[in-house]
Amino acid sequence: MNERELRTLIADVKDGRMSRRSFVQRMIALGLTAPLAGMMLTDAGVARAEGAISYKPPKAGGGGVLKLLFWQAPTLLNPHFATGTKDQEACRLFYEPLAGWDKDGNLVPILAEEIPSKDNDGLKEDGLSMVWKLKKNAKWHDGVPFTADDVIFNWQYSTNPDTAAVSIGSYKDIKEIEKIDDHTVRLTFKQPTPFWANAFVASYGLIIPKHLFADYIGAKSREAPANLKPVGTGPYLFVDFKPGDSVAAKRNPEYHQEGRPYFDTVELKGGGDAVSAARAVLQTGEYDYAFNIQVEDEILTKLEAGGQGKASLSVCGNIEHIQLNVTDPAVEVDGERASVKTKHPLFSDPAVREAINLLIDRASVQKFIYGRAGVATADFLNNPERFRSKNNKFEFNIEKANQVLEAAGWKKGSDGIRAKDGKQLKFVFQSSINSPRQKNQAIIKQACQKAGIDVELKSVVASVFFSSDTANPDTYSHFYCDMQMYQTTMPQADPQFFMNQFTSWEIASKANKWQGRNIVRWQNKEYDDVYHQAETELDPVKRAAMFIKLNDLVVADRYILPEINRKLAIGLKNGMVVHESGWDNDLWQIANWYRES
């Protein structure tokens, strides 16, 4: 399809001759994805289809208690410090962004009055600026009006390096935010910005109140009382928080969406494991919702037979992967372990990294562990499909791994462990406590043994492993071991934010309180250069090619070993009506959740 034909189709949608859904289906048939098709219409000024977020209850309240089960318990309630998804989800009860992503990749206004487009003068052709119009009836939970000043403050707060916010990547390229009036702001970017729907959108766009955080910007950011007692604009008011255990909330009677929310109170309980969480929803019906039920498909099917609920799966870009430490976790430099000033004594040899990659049986992990909930992959960036590379394939080959190591001079000793220059191939491999991950670790360990590599398995309680606690050495962001495995979520229907986690400026370190997104500490100048080009490339075809190149650079160096493109799996009790999105948090539309009788 050429550009002229495409513009004709878009015009047909704008004039009502073709439905938005028909256009999306036509684009899918041409190899695009629904999120990309939706963004094409939005950029062209086609309004989002009305009624996409359904809601049947006749009035707010009356729904009783909503019981949410998170086997990874939240540890803080400031979205700018939420390094783990479970903290982002808990924050979503109280805080909101200007807009979020629906399951088809369409932007949905939340604190914004409308989604910016060229037709409403919200977007400019040069990609250098945009305008957000804010809702006029939104208030903070303490009654203070939500205004443009709050939006500007969140930009200032997150971009202050002393704040050490994980959200800095979404805001750092904004040159200026101008207050046009109390409910309108103009964002000016440092350079042409094709992905303008980054700052103030979705999981990294949740907005905190200026009047409660202004005195805690920068170095004092961790001292704010509201870090643990949130005051937001969201559908629920804060009642209680026990870090690592539970969150309690109640209905916001002054919520800015009329007739919402339906539930009177919310109980978010953390702890346990994924299997017990799935059982509590699917088999016993004790809870209404279970977060991230990473359970073997065979067990999941048996639990669904209990008849109380079902597992719901959504396509997304989430990737279960293995990281090989670029740095040396055993050496301390200037009071910092795993410093970028060090190199890993074993993984600095490309042959060792290549051997580990050959020893990952991705196909078996998919077949026997994830089943319908995951797809084996050699790519880190898997969705939307337009950005997926066709240049990589995975291979499981123990014999070949042995050959690679032997050729590189790693010889087996009397104990069967390979060594070179007095260094043995011995690694500590960590992950969170979770049955599929422990089985996954065991599969890799067994294959490594057959290649003369000794692997010590370490399992960390999920609430600790994914904690935002800067003082805890066992968090995944500290990465004080040789190898680790976890899932990285893709929170947007565009890969720009997702792929910034391998840029050199995002390296997690003591200086930024381990809040940087580059956990593996990998650095590559070509990657940085191509990423910068992608940030400003307005041609969508050229930009997609750049992200494919970024994926290929990461995959080729073998410090990052993709394994399973996981679907977003949640447990829902029968009767629960929610609005899932593979591109946003599960709770992104909790204001519109309800229970059918």
Coordinates of C-alpha atoms in Angstrom, one line a residue:
M1 CA 0.0 0.0 0.0
N2 CA 1.4 3.4 -1.0
E3 CA 1.2 6.6 0.9
R4 CA -1.7 8.0 -1.2
E5 CA -3.8 4.9 -0.6
L6 CA -3.1 5.0 3.1
R7 CA -4.1 8.7 3.3
T8 CA -7.4 7.9 1.5
L9 CA -8.2 5.2 4.1
I10 CA -7.5 7.6 7.0
A11 CA -9.7 10.2 5.3
D12 CA -12.5 7.5 5.0
V13 CA -12.3 6.9 8.8
K14 CA -12.4 10.7 9.5
D15 CA -15.4 11.1 7.3
G16 CA -17.2 8.1 8.7
R17 CA -17.1 6.0 5.5
M18 CA -14.9 3.4 7.3
S19 CA -15.0 2.4 10.9
R20 CA -12.0 2.7 13.1
R21 CA -12.1 -1.0 13.7
S22 CA -12.2 -1.8 10.0
F23 CA -9.1 0.4 9.4
V24 CA -7.2 -1.4 12.2
Q25 CA -8.1 -4.8 10.8
R26 CA -7.0 -3.7 7.3
M27 CA -3.6 -2.5 8.8
I28 CA -3.2 -5.8 10.6
A29 CA -3.7 -7.7 7.4
L30 CA -0.8 -5.6 6.0
G31 CA 1.5 -6.6 8.8
L32 CA 1.1 -3.8 11.2
T33 CA -0.3 -4.1 14.7
A34 CA -3.4 -2.7 16.3
P35 CA -1.4 -0.3 18.6
L36 CA 0.5 1.1 15.6
A37 CA -2.7 1.5 13.5
G38 CA -4.4 3.3 16.4
M39 CA -1.4 5.7 16.7
M40 CA -1.6 6.4 13.0
L41 CA -5.2 7.5 13.4
T42 CA -4.5 9.5 16.5
D43 CA -1.6 11.3 14.8
A44 CA -3.9 12.0 11.8
G45 CA -6.5 13.6 14.1
V46 CA -9.1 10.8 14.1
A47 CA -10.9 10.8 17.5
R48 CA -10.8 7.7 19.6
A49 CA -13.9 5.6 19.3
E50 CA -16.4 6.6 22.1
G51 CA -17.5 3.9 24.5
A52 CA -14.2 2.0 24.3
I53 CA -14.2 1.8 28.1
S54 CA -17.5 0.2 29.1
Y55 CA -19.2 0.8 32.4
K56 CA -22.6 -0.5 33.5
P57 CA -23.2 0.4 37.1
P58 CA -25.9 3.2 37.5
K59 CA -24.0 5.0 40.2
A60 CA -20.8 5.1 42.2
G61 CA -20.4 2.8 45.2
G62 CA -22.4 -0.2 46.2
G63 CA -19.8 -2.8 45.0
G64 CA -18.5 -3.7 48.4
V65 CA -14.9 -4.9 48.8
L66 CA -12.6 -5.4 45.9
K67 CA -9.9 -7.9 46.9
L68 CA -6.7 -7.8 44.9
L69 CA -3.9 -10.4 45.5
F70 CA -0.3 -9.6 44.6
W71 CA 2.2 -12.3 45.4
Q72 CA 4.9 -9.6 44.9
A73 CA 4.0 -7.2 47.7
P74 CA 4.4 -3.4 47.1
T75 CA 7.1 -1.7 49.1
L76 CA 6.4 2.0 48.4
L77 CA 3.7 4.3 47.0
N78 CA 5.6 7.0 45.0
P79 CA 5.3 6.2 41.3
H80 CA 8.6 8.1 40.5
F81 CA 10.5 5.5 42.6
A82 CA 8.6 2.4 41.5
T83 CA 11.3 0.2 40.0
G84 CA 9.0 -2.9 40.1
T85 CA 5.6 -3.4 38.4
K86 CA 3.9 -4.3 41.7
D87 CA 4.8 -0.8 43.1
Q88 CA 3.5 0.8 39.9
E89 CA 0.2 -1.1 40.3
A90 CA -0.3 -0.1 43.9
C91 CA 0.4 3.5 43.0
R92 CA -2.4 3.3 40.3
L93 CA -5.0 3.1 43.0
F94 CA -4.3 6.6 44.0
Y95 CA -2.3 8.4 41.2
E96 CA -3.2 8.9 37.6
P97 CA -1.4 10.0 34.4
L98 CA -2.8 12.4 31.7
A99 CA -3.6 9.3 29.5
G100 CA -3.2 5.6 29.3
W101 CA -3.0 2.8 26.7
D102 CA -5.9 0.5 26.0
K103 CA -5.5 -3.1 24.7
D104 CA -5.4 -1.9 21.1
G105 CA -2.7 0.6 21.7
N106 CA -5.1 3.6 21.6
L107 CA -4.5 6.5 24.0
V108 CA -7.3 7.1 26.4
P109 CA -7.6 10.4 28.3
I110 CA -7.6 10.2 32.1
L111 CA -6.5 13.5 33.6
A112 CA -6.4 15.0 30.1
E113 CA -9.5 16.5 28.6
E114 CA -8.7 15.0 25.2
I115 CA -5.8 13.3 23.4
P116 CA -3.6 15.8 21.4
S117 CA -3.9 15.5 17.7
K118 CA -3.2 17.7 14.7
D119 CA -6.9 18.5 14.3
N120 CA -7.2 19.9 17.8
D121 CA -3.9 21.8 17.5
G122 CA -2.4 19.6 20.1
L123 CA 0.4 18.2 17.8
K124 CA 2.7 20.1 15.4
E125 CA 4.1 18.9 12.1
D126 CA 7.7 19.5 13.2
G127 CA 7.5 17.3 16.3
L128 CA 9.0 20.0 18.5
S129 CA 6.0 20.8 20.6
M130 CA 2.6 19.6 21.8
V131 CA -0.3 20.8 24.0
W132 CA -2.1 19.0 26.7
K133 CA -5.5 20.2 27.9
L134 CA -6.3 19.2 31.4
K135 CA -9.6 18.3 33.1
K136 CA -11.0 21.2 35.1
N137 CA -12.9 19.1 37.7
A138 CA -10.1 17.0 39.0
K139 CA -9.0 17.5 42.6
W140 CA -6.4 16.0 44.8
H141 CA -7.7 13.8 47.6
D142 CA -7.2 16.6 50.1
G143 CA -9.5 18.9 48.1
V144 CA -6.7 21.0 46.4
P145 CA -7.5 21.5 42.6
F146 CA -5.3 19.7 40.1
T147 CA -3.7 22.2 37.7
A148 CA -1.0 22.9 35.2
D149 CA 1.4 23.7 38.0
D150 CA 1.3 20.0 39.1
V151 CA 2.2 18.9 35.6
I152 CA 5.1 21.3 35.4
F153 CA 6.3 20.3 38.9
N154 CA 6.4 16.5 38.0
W155 CA 8.7 17.4 35.1
Q156 CA 11.0 19.4 37.4
Y157 CA 10.9 16.7 40.1
S158 CA 11.7 13.8 37.9
T159 CA 14.5 15.5 35.9
N160 CA 16.4 16.7 39.0
P161 CA 19.2 14.2 39.2
D162 CA 19.3 14.3 43.0
T163 CA 15.7 13.1 43.1
A164 CA 16.9 9.8 41.6
A165 CA 13.6 9.1 39.9
V166 CA 13.2 6.0 37.7
S167 CA 10.9 8.1 35.5
I168 CA 13.6 10.5 34.4
G169 CA 13.9 8.8 31.0
S170 CA 10.4 9.9 30.1
Y171 CA 10.9 13.5 31.0
K172 CA 14.6 14.4 30.3
D173 CA 14.1 15.4 26.7
I174 CA 11.5 18.1 27.4
K175 CA 13.1 21.5 27.0
E176 CA 10.4 23.5 28.5
I177 CA 6.8 23.3 29.8
E178 CA 4.8 26.5 29.4
K179 CA 1.7 27.1 31.4
I180 CA -0.8 28.6 29.0
D181 CA -3.5 28.7 31.6
D182 CA -4.5 26.7 34.7
H183 CA -5.6 23.8 32.7
T184 CA -3.4 23.9 29.5
V185 CA 0.3 23.2 29.1
R186 CA 2.6 23.3 26.1
L187 CA 5.5 20.9 26.0
T188 CA 8.5 22.0 23.9
F189 CA 11.1 19.3 23.2
K190 CA 14.8 19.6 22.8
Q191 CA 14.6 17.9 19.3
P192 CA 11.9 16.5 17.0
T193 CA 10.1 13.9 19.1
P194 CA 8.0 11.3 17.2
F195 CA 7.0 9.5 20.4
W196 CA 5.4 12.4 22.2
A197 CA 3.1 10.0 24.2
N198 CA 5.8 9.3 26.8
A199 CA 5.9 11.9 29.5
F200 CA 2.8 12.0 31.7
V201 CA 1.4 8.9 30.0
A202 CA 0.8 5.4 31.5
S203 CA 2.8 3.8 34.2
Y204 CA 5.7 6.2 34.2
G205 CA 3.4 9.2 33.8
L206 CA 1.6 9.1 37.1
I207 CA 1.4 12.6 38.6
I208 CA 2.1 13.6 42.2
P209 CA 0.8 16.8 43.9
K210 CA 3.2 19.8 43.9
H211 CA 1.8 21.1 47.2
L212 CA 2.9 18.0 49.1
F213 CA 6.2 17.2 47.3
A214 CA 7.6 20.7 46.5
D215 CA 9.7 20.7 49.7
Y216 CA 11.1 17.2 48.9
I217 CA 12.5 17.7 45.4
G218 CA 16.1 16.6 44.9
A219 CA 18.2 15.1 47.7
K220 CA 15.3 15.2 50.2
S221 CA 13.0 13.1 47.9
R222 CA 13.1 10.0 50.0
E223 CA 12.0 11.9 53.1
A224 CA 8.6 12.9 51.9
P225 CA 5.8 11.6 54.2
A226 CA 3.6 11.2 51.1
N227 CA 5.9 8.5 49.7
L228 CA 4.1 6.1 52.0
K229 CA 0.8 8.0 52.4
P230 CA -0.3 9.0 48.9
V231 CA -2.6 11.9 48.1
G232 CA -3.6 11.5 44.4
T233 CA -6.4 12.3 42.0
G234 CA -7.4 8.6 41.6
P235 CA -10.6 6.7 42.3
Y236 CA -9.5 5.6 45.7
L237 CA -8.4 7.3 48.9
F238 CA -5.5 6.1 51.0
V239 CA -6.4 4.3 54.3
D240 CA -3.4 2.2 55.3
F241 CA -0.1 0.8 54.0
K242 CA 2.1 -1.9 55.4
P243 CA 5.1 -2.1 53.1
G244 CA 5.7 -5.6 51.9
D245 CA 2.3 -6.7 53.0
S246 CA -0.9 -4.8 52.2
V247 CA -2.6 -1.6 51.0
A248 CA -6.1 -0.5 52.0
A249 CA -8.1 2.2 50.2
K250 CA -11.7 3.5 50.1
R251 CA -13.9 5.1 47.4
N252 CA -13.2 8.7 46.5
P253 CA -16.6 10.4 46.6
E254 CA -15.2 13.4 44.7
Y255 CA -13.7 11.4 41.8
H256 CA -13.6 13.4 38.6
Q257 CA -15.4 10.6 36.5
E258 CA -19.1 10.7 37.3
G259 CA -20.6 7.5 38.7
R260 CA -17.3 5.9 39.5
P261 CA -15.8 3.9 41.1
Y262 CA -18.1 1.0 41.8
F263 CA -16.3 -0.6 44.7
D264 CA -16.5 0.9 48.2
T265 CA -13.2 -0.3 49.4
V266 CA -10.1 -2.0 48.1
E267 CA -7.9 -4.5 49.9
L268 CA -4.6 -5.2 48.1
K269 CA -2.8 -8.1 49.8
G270 CA 0.8 -9.1 49.0
G271 CA 2.9 -12.1 49.7
G272 CA 2.8 -15.8 49.0
D273 CA 3.6 -17.1 45.5
A274 CA 2.0 -17.2 42.1
V275 CA 0.4 -20.6 42.5
S276 CA -1.3 -19.7 45.7
A277 CA -2.4 -16.4 44.2
A278 CA -3.9 -18.2 41.2
R279 CA -5.6 -20.8 43.4
A280 CA -7.2 -18.0 45.6
V281 CA -8.9 -16.6 42.5
L282 CA -9.5 -19.5 40.1
Q283 CA -10.2 -22.4 42.5
T284 CA -11.5 -21.0 45.8
G285 CA -12.8 -17.6 44.7
E286 CA -11.4 -15.9 47.8
Y287 CA -10.0 -13.0 45.8
D288 CA -11.3 -11.1 42.8
Y289 CA -8.0 -10.6 41.0
A290 CA -4.5 -12.1 41.0
F291 CA -1.5 -10.2 39.7
N292 CA 1.0 -11.8 37.2
I293 CA 0.1 -15.4 37.7
Q294 CA 3.3 -16.8 36.4
V295 CA 2.3 -20.5 36.8
E296 CA 3.0 -23.5 34.7
D297 CA 0.2 -23.8 32.2
E298 CA -0.6 -27.4 33.3
I299 CA -1.3 -26.2 36.8
L300 CA -3.2 -23.1 35.6
T301 CA -5.6 -25.3 33.6
K302 CA -6.3 -27.5 36.6
L303 CA -7.0 -24.5 38.8
E304 CA -9.4 -23.1 36.2
A305 CA -11.3 -26.4 36.4
G306 CA -12.3 -25.3 40.0
G307 CA -14.9 -23.1 38.3
Q308 CA -14.4 -19.9 40.4
G309 CA -12.5 -17.9 37.8
K310 CA -10.3 -17.9 34.7
A311 CA -6.9 -16.9 33.6
S312 CA -6.9 -13.9 31.2
L313 CA -4.0 -13.5 28.7
S314 CA -3.0 -10.4 26.8
V315 CA -0.4 -10.0 24.1
C316 CA 2.4 -7.6 25.1
G317 CA 6.1 -6.9 24.8
N318 CA 7.1 -8.4 28.2
I319 CA 10.3 -10.4 28.0
E320 CA 11.6 -13.1 30.4
H321 CA 15.4 -12.9 30.0
I322 CA 18.7 -13.7 31.5
Q323 CA 21.4 -11.1 32.2
L324 CA 25.1 -11.8 32.4
N325 CA 26.9 -9.3 34.6
V326 CA 29.1 -6.9 32.7
T327 CA 30.8 -5.9 35.9
D328 CA 32.5 -7.7 38.8
P329 CA 30.1 -8.1 41.7
A330 CA 32.9 -9.4 44.0
V331 CA 35.0 -6.2 43.7
E332 CA 34.3 -2.9 45.4
V333 CA 35.4 0.4 43.9
D334 CA 34.9 3.6 45.8
G335 CA 32.4 1.9 48.1
E336 CA 30.4 0.4 45.2
R337 CA 30.1 -3.3 44.1
A338 CA 29.4 -4.2 40.5
S339 CA 30.9 -0.8 39.5
V340 CA 31.2 0.1 35.8
K341 CA 34.9 0.6 36.5
T342 CA 35.2 -3.2 36.7
K343 CA 34.8 -6.0 34.2
H344 CA 33.4 -9.5 35.0
P345 CA 36.4 -11.9 35.1
L346 CA 34.6 -14.6 33.1
F347 CA 31.9 -13.0 31.0
S348 CA 34.3 -10.6 29.5
D349 CA 35.3 -13.6 27.3
P350 CA 32.7 -13.6 24.4
A351 CA 33.1 -17.4 24.1
V352 CA 31.7 -17.9 27.6
R353 CA 28.7 -15.7 26.8
E354 CA 28.1 -17.5 23.6
A355 CA 28.2 -20.9 25.4
I356 CA 25.7 -19.8 28.0
N357 CA 23.3 -18.7 25.2
L358 CA 23.6 -22.1 23.5
L359 CA 22.8 -23.8 26.9
I360 CA 19.4 -22.2 27.2
D361 CA 16.7 -24.6 26.1
R362 CA 14.0 -22.0 25.2
A363 CA 11.7 -24.4 23.4
S364 CA 11.5 -26.7 26.4
V365 CA 10.9 -23.8 28.7
Q366 CA 8.0 -22.7 26.6
K367 CA 6.5 -26.2 26.1
F368 CA 6.8 -27.5 29.7
I369 CA 6.6 -24.3 31.8
Y370 CA 4.8 -21.4 30.1
G371 CA 2.6 -23.1 27.5
R372 CA 0.0 -20.7 26.1
A373 CA 1.3 -17.9 28.3
G374 CA 4.7 -17.5 26.5
V375 CA 6.6 -17.7 23.2
A376 CA 10.2 -18.7 22.9
T377 CA 12.3 -16.0 21.3
A378 CA 15.8 -14.8 20.5
D379 CA 14.7 -11.2 20.5
F380 CA 14.4 -8.7 23.3
L381 CA 12.0 -6.5 21.4
N382 CA 9.1 -8.7 20.2
N383 CA 6.1 -6.4 20.0
P384 CA 4.6 -4.5 18.3
E385 CA 5.3 -6.7 15.3
R386 CA 6.6 -3.9 13.1
F387 CA 9.6 -3.6 15.4
R388 CA 10.4 -7.3 15.6
S389 CA 13.7 -8.3 14.0
K390 CA 13.9 -11.2 11.6
N391 CA 17.6 -11.5 12.0
N392 CA 17.9 -13.7 15.0
K393 CA 17.3 -17.4 15.9
F394 CA 17.8 -19.3 19.0
E395 CA 19.6 -22.7 19.3
F396 CA 20.0 -25.2 22.1
N397 CA 23.1 -27.2 21.5
I398 CA 25.2 -28.6 24.4
E399 CA 27.8 -30.1 22.0
K400 CA 28.4 -26.8 20.3
A401 CA 28.7 -25.0 23.6
N402 CA 31.4 -27.5 24.6
Q403 CA 33.2 -26.9 21.3
V404 CA 33.1 -23.1 21.7
L405 CA 34.6 -23.3 25.2
E406 CA 37.2 -25.8 24.2
A407 CA 38.3 -23.7 21.3
A408 CA 38.6 -20.6 23.6
G409 CA 41.0 -22.5 25.9
W410 CA 38.6 -23.4 28.7
K411 CA 39.7 -26.9 29.7
K412 CA 37.9 -29.4 31.9
G413 CA 39.7 -30.2 35.2
S414 CA 39.5 -33.4 37.2
D415 CA 36.3 -32.1 38.9
G416 CA 34.7 -31.7 35.5
I417 CA 34.6 -27.9 35.7
R418 CA 36.3 -25.9 32.9
A419 CA 39.1 -23.5 33.8
K420 CA 41.5 -21.1 32.2
D421 CA 44.3 -19.0 33.6
G422 CA 43.5 -20.2 37.1
K423 CA 39.8 -19.1 36.8
Q424 CA 37.0 -21.7 36.9
L425 CA 33.7 -21.4 35.2
K426 CA 31.6 -21.0 38.4
F427 CA 28.6 -18.7 38.5
V428 CA 25.9 -17.6 41.0
F429 CA 22.6 -17.4 39.2
Q430 CA 19.8 -15.6 41.0
S431 CA 16.1 -15.0 40.4
S432 CA 12.9 -14.4 42.4
I433 CA 11.2 -17.2 44.2
N434 CA 8.6 -18.5 41.8
S435 CA 8.0 -22.0 40.7
P436 CA 8.4 -21.5 36.9
R437 CA 11.6 -19.5 37.5
Q438 CA 13.1 -22.2 39.7
K439 CA 12.3 -24.8 37.2
N440 CA 13.8 -22.6 34.5
Q441 CA 16.9 -22.1 36.5
A442 CA 17.2 -25.9 37.0
I443 CA 17.0 -26.5 33.3
I444 CA 19.8 -24.1 32.6
K445 CA 21.9 -25.4 35.4
Q446 CA 21.6 -29.0 34.1
A447 CA 22.7 -28.0 30.6
C448 CA 25.6 -26.0 32.0
Q449 CA 26.9 -28.9 34.0
K450 CA 27.1 -30.9 30.8
A451 CA 29.3 -28.2 29.4
G452 CA 31.7 -28.0 32.4
I453 CA 30.1 -25.0 34.0
D454 CA 29.2 -25.0 37.7
V455 CA 26.1 -22.9 38.5
E456 CA 25.0 -22.1 42.0
L457 CA 21.3 -21.2 42.1
K458 CA 20.1 -18.4 44.3
S459 CA 16.4 -17.6 44.9
V460 CA 15.3 -14.4 46.5
V461 CA 11.8 -13.6 47.9
A462 CA 10.0 -11.6 45.2
S463 CA 9.1 -8.7 47.5
V464 CA 12.9 -8.3 48.2
F465 CA 14.2 -9.0 44.7
F466 CA 11.9 -6.4 43.1
S467 CA 12.1 -4.0 46.0
S468 CA 12.9 -0.3 45.5
D469 CA 14.9 -0.4 48.8
T470 CA 18.2 1.2 48.0
A471 CA 19.8 -0.3 51.1
N472 CA 19.0 -3.9 50.2
P473 CA 21.8 -5.7 48.4
D474 CA 19.6 -8.6 47.1
T475 CA 17.5 -6.4 44.8
Y476 CA 17.8 -7.1 41.1
S477 CA 18.8 -3.5 40.4
H478 CA 22.0 -4.0 42.6
F479 CA 22.8 -7.2 40.7
Y480 CA 25.4 -8.5 43.1
C481 CA 25.8 -11.9 41.4
D482 CA 27.0 -13.3 38.1
M483 CA 23.7 -14.1 36.3
Q484 CA 20.1 -13.2 37.0
M485 CA 16.7 -13.8 35.4
Y486 CA 13.4 -11.8 35.5
Q487 CA 10.8 -10.3 33.3
T488 CA 11.0 -6.7 31.9
T489 CA 7.7 -5.2 31.2
M490 CA 7.0 -3.1 28.1
P491 CA 4.7 -0.4 29.4
Q492 CA 3.9 1.3 26.1
A493 CA 2.9 0.4 22.6
D494 CA 6.1 2.0 21.4
P495 CA 9.6 0.7 22.1
Q496 CA 11.4 4.0 22.8
F497 CA 11.1 3.9 26.6
F498 CA 11.5 0.1 26.6
M499 CA 14.8 0.2 24.8
N500 CA 16.4 3.0 26.8
Q501 CA 17.3 0.4 29.4
F502 CA 20.5 -0.4 27.5
T503 CA 21.7 3.2 27.0
S504 CA 24.8 4.2 28.9
W505 CA 23.1 7.1 30.7
E506 CA 20.6 4.7 32.3
I507 CA 23.2 2.5 34.2
A508 CA 22.1 1.6 37.7
S509 CA 24.7 2.8 40.2
K510 CA 25.2 4.0 43.7
A511 CA 25.2 7.6 42.4
N512 CA 21.6 7.3 41.2
K513 CA 20.6 5.0 44.1
W514 CA 20.3 2.1 41.7
Q515 CA 17.3 3.7 40.1
G516 CA 18.8 3.6 36.5
R517 CA 17.1 1.1 34.2
N518 CA 20.3 -0.3 32.7
I519 CA 20.7 -3.1 35.3
V520 CA 23.2 -5.1 33.4
R521 CA 25.6 -2.1 33.1
W522 CA 26.1 -2.8 29.4
Q523 CA 27.6 0.0 27.3
N524 CA 27.8 0.3 23.5
K525 CA 28.5 3.6 21.7
E526 CA 26.8 2.5 18.5
Y527 CA 23.7 1.6 20.5
D528 CA 23.7 5.1 22.1
D529 CA 24.1 6.8 18.8
V530 CA 21.3 4.8 17.0
Y531 CA 19.0 5.3 20.0
H532 CA 19.5 9.1 19.8
Q533 CA 18.7 9.0 16.1
A534 CA 15.5 7.0 16.8
E535 CA 14.4 9.6 19.3
T536 CA 14.2 12.3 16.6
E537 CA 13.3 10.3 13.4
L538 CA 9.8 11.3 12.3
D539 CA 9.7 8.8 9.4
P540 CA 8.0 5.7 11.0
V541 CA 9.7 3.2 8.6
K542 CA 13.2 4.5 9.3
R543 CA 12.5 4.7 13.0
A544 CA 11.3 1.0 13.1
A545 CA 14.5 0.0 11.4
M546 CA 16.5 1.8 14.0
F547 CA 14.8 -0.1 16.9
I548 CA 15.4 -3.4 15.0
K549 CA 19.0 -2.4 14.9
L550 CA 19.0 -1.7 18.6
N551 CA 17.5 -5.1 19.4
D552 CA 20.1 -6.8 17.2
L553 CA 23.0 -5.0 18.9
V554 CA 21.9 -6.1 22.3
V555 CA 21.2 -9.7 21.3
A556 CA 24.5 -10.0 19.4
D557 CA 26.7 -9.1 22.4
R558 CA 25.2 -12.0 24.5
Y559 CA 25.1 -10.2 27.8
I560 CA 21.4 -10.0 27.4
L561 CA 19.8 -13.4 26.6
P562 CA 16.1 -13.2 25.7
E563 CA 14.1 -16.3 26.5
I564 CA 10.3 -16.0 26.5
N565 CA 8.0 -13.3 25.2
R566 CA 5.5 -13.6 28.0
K567 CA 1.8 -12.8 27.7
L568 CA 0.3 -10.8 30.5
A569 CA -1.5 -13.3 32.6
I570 CA -3.9 -12.4 35.4
G571 CA -6.5 -14.2 37.4
L572 CA -10.1 -13.0 37.4
K573 CA -13.0 -14.2 39.5
N574 CA -16.2 -15.0 37.6
G575 CA -18.3 -11.9 37.1
M576 CA -15.4 -9.4 37.3
V577 CA -15.4 -6.9 34.4
V578 CA -12.0 -5.2 34.0
H579 CA -10.3 -3.4 31.1
E580 CA -7.0 -5.1 30.4
S581 CA -4.1 -3.6 28.4
G582 CA -0.9 -5.3 27.5
W583 CA 0.6 -1.8 27.2
D584 CA -0.2 -0.3 30.6
N585 CA -0.7 -1.4 34.2
D586 CA -3.4 -3.9 35.1
L587 CA -5.1 -1.3 37.3
W588 CA -4.9 1.4 34.7
Q589 CA -8.7 1.6 34.5
I590 CA -9.6 0.4 38.0
A591 CA -12.1 3.3 38.2
N592 CA -14.2 1.4 35.6
W593 CA -13.9 -2.1 37.2
Y594 CA -17.2 -3.6 38.4
R595 CA -18.7 -7.0 39.2
E596 CA -21.6 -8.4 37.3
S597 CA -24.2 -10.3 39.5

